[in-house]
Coordinates of C-alpha atoms and ligand atoms in Angstrom, one line a residue:
M1 CA 0.0 0.0 0.0
P2 CA 1.5 3.3 -1.1
D3 CA 2.3 6.0 1.5
E4 CA 0.0 8.3 -0.5
V5 CA -2.9 6.3 0.6
W6 CA -1.9 6.4 4.3
T7 CA -1.5 10.2 4.1
R8 CA -5.0 10.6 2.6
V9 CA -6.5 8.5 5.4
D10 CA -4.5 10.5 8.0
Q11 CA -5.9 13.7 6.4
L12 CA -9.4 12.3 6.6
F13 CA -9.1 11.6 10.3
D14 CA -7.3 14.9 10.9
T15 CA -10.2 16.7 9.2
T16 CA -13.0 14.9 10.8
L17 CA -11.8 14.0 14.3
I18 CA -9.2 16.7 15.1
G19 CA -9.9 19.8 13.0
H20 CA -8.2 23.1 12.6
D21 CA -5.9 23.9 15.6
P22 CA -4.1 27.3 15.1
V23 CA -1.7 26.7 18.1
L24 CA -0.6 23.3 17.0
E25 CA -0.3 24.4 13.3
A26 CA 1.9 27.4 14.4
A27 CA 4.0 25.1 16.5
I28 CA 4.8 23.0 13.4
Q29 CA 5.3 26.1 11.2
D30 CA 7.8 27.7 13.7
G31 CA 9.7 24.3 13.8
V32 CA 9.9 24.5 9.9
S33 CA 11.0 28.0 10.0
A34 CA 13.7 27.3 12.6
G35 CA 15.0 24.3 10.5
L36 CA 13.9 21.7 13.0
P37 CA 13.6 18.1 11.6
Q38 CA 9.9 17.4 10.9
I39 CA 9.7 14.3 13.1
Q40 CA 7.0 15.2 15.5
V41 CA 4.2 12.7 16.0
A42 CA 1.2 13.1 13.5
P43 CA -1.9 15.0 14.7
N44 CA -3.9 11.8 15.2
Q45 CA -1.0 10.3 17.1
G46 CA -0.6 13.5 19.3
K47 CA -4.3 13.1 20.0
L48 CA -3.8 9.5 20.9
L49 CA -1.2 10.4 23.5
H50 CA -3.5 13.1 24.8
L51 CA -6.4 10.7 25.1
L52 CA -4.3 8.0 26.8
A53 CA -3.0 10.5 29.4
R54 CA -6.5 11.8 30.0
A55 CA -7.9 8.2 30.3
I56 CA -5.6 7.5 33.2
N57 CA -6.1 11.0 34.6
A58 CA -2.4 11.6 34.5
R59 CA -1.3 14.6 36.7
S60 CA 2.4 14.2 36.4
I61 CA 3.8 13.6 32.9
L62 CA 7.3 13.0 31.7
E63 CA 8.5 13.3 28.1
V64 CA 11.9 12.3 26.8
G65 CA 12.5 14.1 23.5
T66 CA 10.8 17.6 23.2
L67 CA 11.8 18.8 19.7
G68 CA 9.5 21.9 19.1
G69 CA 7.0 20.9 21.8
Y70 CA 4.4 19.5 19.5
S71 CA 3.7 16.3 21.5
T72 CA 4.3 18.3 24.7
I73 CA 1.3 20.6 23.9
W74 CA -0.9 17.6 23.2
L75 CA 0.2 16.1 26.6
A76 CA -0.1 19.3 28.6
R77 CA -3.6 19.8 27.3
A78 CA -4.6 16.5 28.9
L79 CA -3.6 17.7 32.4
P80 CA -6.1 18.2 35.2
D81 CA -5.9 21.3 37.3
G82 CA -2.6 21.3 39.2
G83 CA -0.9 18.9 36.8
H84 CA 2.4 19.3 35.0
V85 CA 4.7 18.1 32.3
T86 CA 8.4 17.7 32.5
T87 CA 10.0 17.3 29.0
L88 CA 13.7 16.6 28.4
E89 CA 15.6 18.0 25.4
V90 CA 19.4 17.9 24.6
D91 CA 19.4 20.5 21.9
P92 CA 19.0 24.1 23.3
R93 CA 17.8 25.4 19.8
H94 CA 14.9 22.8 19.9
A95 CA 14.2 23.7 23.5
E96 CA 14.0 27.4 22.7
V97 CA 11.4 26.8 19.9
A98 CA 9.4 24.4 22.2
A99 CA 9.4 27.0 25.0
A100 CA 8.0 29.7 22.7
N101 CA 5.4 27.2 21.3
I102 CA 4.3 26.1 24.7
A103 CA 4.0 29.7 25.8
R104 CA 1.8 30.6 22.8
A105 CA -0.4 27.6 23.7
G106 CA -0.9 29.1 27.2
L107 CA 0.8 26.2 28.9
R108 CA 4.1 27.9 30.2
D109 CA 3.2 27.4 33.8
L110 CA 2.3 23.7 33.3
V111 CA 5.5 22.6 31.5
D112 CA 9.1 22.4 32.6
V113 CA 11.5 22.1 29.5
R114 CA 14.8 20.8 30.8
V115 CA 17.9 21.2 28.6
G116 CA 20.5 18.6 28.8
R117 CA 21.2 14.9 28.0
A118 CA 18.1 13.0 29.1
L119 CA 20.1 10.5 31.1
D120 CA 21.5 13.4 33.2
S121 CA 18.1 15.0 33.6
L122 CA 16.5 11.7 34.6
E123 CA 19.2 11.3 37.3
Q124 CA 18.6 14.9 38.5
L125 CA 14.8 14.3 38.6
E126 CA 15.3 11.3 40.8
R127 CA 17.6 13.3 43.1
E128 CA 15.0 16.1 43.3
G129 CA 12.2 13.5 44.2
A130 CA 10.2 14.7 41.2
S131 CA 8.7 11.2 40.8
P132 CA 6.4 9.3 40.7
F133 CA 5.1 10.1 37.2
D134 CA 1.8 8.8 35.9
F135 CA 2.6 8.9 32.3
V136 CA 5.8 8.8 30.2
F137 CA 6.4 9.4 26.5
I138 CA 9.7 8.2 25.3
D139 CA 10.7 9.7 21.9
A140 CA 14.4 10.8 21.8
D141 CA 17.6 9.2 20.5
K142 CA 16.7 5.6 19.6
P143 CA 19.8 3.8 20.7
S144 CA 19.1 5.0 24.4
T145 CA 15.4 3.9 24.4
A146 CA 16.0 0.9 26.6
D147 CA 17.7 3.0 29.2
Y148 CA 15.0 5.6 29.1
F149 CA 12.4 2.9 29.6
M150 CA 14.3 1.5 32.7
W151 CA 14.2 5.0 34.0
A152 CA 10.6 5.3 33.3
V153 CA 9.8 2.2 35.3
R154 CA 11.9 3.5 38.2
L155 CA 10.2 6.9 38.2
T156 CA 6.6 5.8 37.9
R157 CA 3.9 4.4 40.1
P158 CA 1.7 1.2 39.6
G159 CA -1.0 2.2 37.2
A160 CA 1.2 4.6 35.2
L161 CA 1.5 4.2 31.4
I162 CA 4.7 4.3 29.4
V163 CA 4.4 4.9 25.7
V164 CA 7.5 4.5 23.4
D165 CA 7.5 5.9 19.8
N166 CA 9.2 4.5 16.7
V167 CA 9.5 0.9 17.8
V168 CA 9.0 -0.5 14.3
R169 CA 11.3 1.5 12.0
Q170 CA 9.6 0.5 8.8
G171 CA 9.7 -3.1 10.0
Q172 CA 13.4 -3.2 10.4
V173 CA 12.9 -4.1 14.1
A174 CA 12.4 -7.7 13.0
D175 CA 15.8 -7.8 11.3
A176 CA 18.3 -9.1 13.7
D177 CA 21.1 -8.4 11.3
S178 CA 20.4 -4.7 10.8
D179 CA 23.5 -2.6 11.4
D180 CA 21.3 0.6 12.0
P181 CA 22.1 1.7 15.5
N182 CA 18.5 2.9 15.8
V183 CA 17.1 -0.4 14.8
Q184 CA 19.5 -2.2 17.2
G185 CA 18.4 0.3 19.9
M186 CA 14.7 -0.7 19.4
R187 CA 15.7 -4.4 19.4
R188 CA 17.4 -4.0 22.8
F189 CA 14.4 -2.0 24.1
N190 CA 12.1 -4.8 22.9
D191 CA 14.2 -7.4 24.9
V192 CA 14.2 -5.2 27.9
L193 CA 10.5 -4.7 27.7
A194 CA 9.9 -8.4 27.3
A195 CA 12.0 -9.2 30.4
E196 CA 10.5 -6.5 32.7
T197 CA 8.2 -8.2 35.1
R198 CA 6.8 -4.9 36.6
V199 CA 4.9 -4.0 33.4
S200 CA 2.4 -5.5 31.1
A201 CA 3.1 -4.6 27.5
T202 CA 2.2 -4.6 23.9
A203 CA 3.4 -3.0 20.7
V204 CA 1.4 -1.9 17.6
Q205 CA 2.4 -1.1 14.1
T206 CA 1.2 2.2 12.5
V207 CA 1.1 3.7 9.0
G208 CA 0.1 7.2 8.0
A209 CA 1.6 10.5 6.9
K210 CA 4.7 9.8 9.0
G211 CA 5.3 6.4 7.2
Y212 CA 5.4 3.0 8.7
D213 CA 6.4 2.8 12.4
G214 CA 4.8 1.9 15.7
F215 CA 4.3 2.4 19.4
A216 CA 4.9 0.3 22.4
L217 CA 2.7 0.6 25.5
A218 CA 3.5 -0.6 29.0
L219 CA 1.2 -0.4 31.9
V220 CA 3.2 -0.4 35.1
T221 CA 1.7 -3.0 37.4
G222 CA 4.5 -3.1 40.0
T223 CA 4.2 -6.8 40.4
S224 CA 6.0 -9.7 38.8
Ligands
SAH301 N1 8.4 14.2 20.9 C1 8.5 15.1 19.9 C2 9.5 14.7 18.8 C3 10.9 14.4 19.5 S1 12.1 14.1 18.2 C4 7.2 15.3 19.2 O1 6.5 14.3 18.8 O2 6.7 16.5 19.0 C5 13.5 13.7 19.2 C6 14.1 14.7 20.1 O3 15.0 14.1 21.0 C7 15.0 15.7 19.2 O4 14.5 17.1 19.6 C8 16.3 15.5 19.8 O5 17.1 16.7 19.8 C9 16.1 15.0 21.2 N2 17.2 14.2 21.7 C10 18.1 13.4 21.1 N3 19.0 12.9 21.9 C11 18.7 13.3 23.2 C12 19.2 13.1 24.4 N4 20.3 12.4 24.6 N5 18.6 13.7 25.5 C13 17.5 14.4 25.3 N6 16.9 14.7 24.1 C14 17.6 14.1 23.0
DHB302 C1 12.9 10.0 13.7 C2 12.7 10.2 15.1 C3 11.4 10.1 15.6 O1 11.2 10.3 16.9 C4 10.4 10.0 14.7 O2 9.1 9.8 15.3 C5 10.6 9.7 13.4 C6 11.9 9.8 12.9 C7 14.4 10.0 13.2 O3 15.3 10.3 14.0 O4 14.5 9.8 12.0
MG303 MG1 9.2 9.8 17.4

């Protein structure tokens, strides 16, 4: 099935189920203008994250990989009163664009954009006693995904949901011989996920305007 068909179907759902959203559209446009890679989640995927966070009534959300703040805005809009998002980004230029987009969305007081290597920020969050988080979205450098997931399990409570982007990589995740570090990173993540007794997990393949990829979902049960 050609990508063109996937894109048309995404456009249908975006039109019917999501609609015109000037703040989110401006966030993407400013990312384009600033030369950011256009690798944010698709609108229907952003809304999926939003609905999942709302469904579990997440008050404290952690995101690893901010880019221009597109998925961050979807997540922050899911928060109940008093909730907050902490989002981690290594590239100061990305973080700057994100901060402006988040402010324009009226979400500045709800979102903490932390600049630095995510592994350092995660350690710092633990030192600060910032956990437990209710919802974690992992979407940064793919080779470190397994490490981010182990941190997510450590920083969440039973009942929390961990969502991981890009676990399929156009199907390459099933290729043990791939020499792509991103693919190997996702294979290692899948092994860690399978071995983690404190979560119940699944993974789904997706197609759409962003191509062929997928999400993993892990519910933290806290028991083996
Ligand atoms: N979640 C965003 C897209 C994130 S793209 C959205 O859907 O809108 C991945 C981001 O992870 C990029 O901005 C990249 O700079 C960042 N990143 C890469 N390596 C990182 C690291 N070690 N620590 C923190 N962020 C990192
Ligand atoms: C890439 C990263 C992503 O997070 C994504 O959703 C799509 C592509 C990338 O690095 O190519
Ligand atoms: Mg992604």
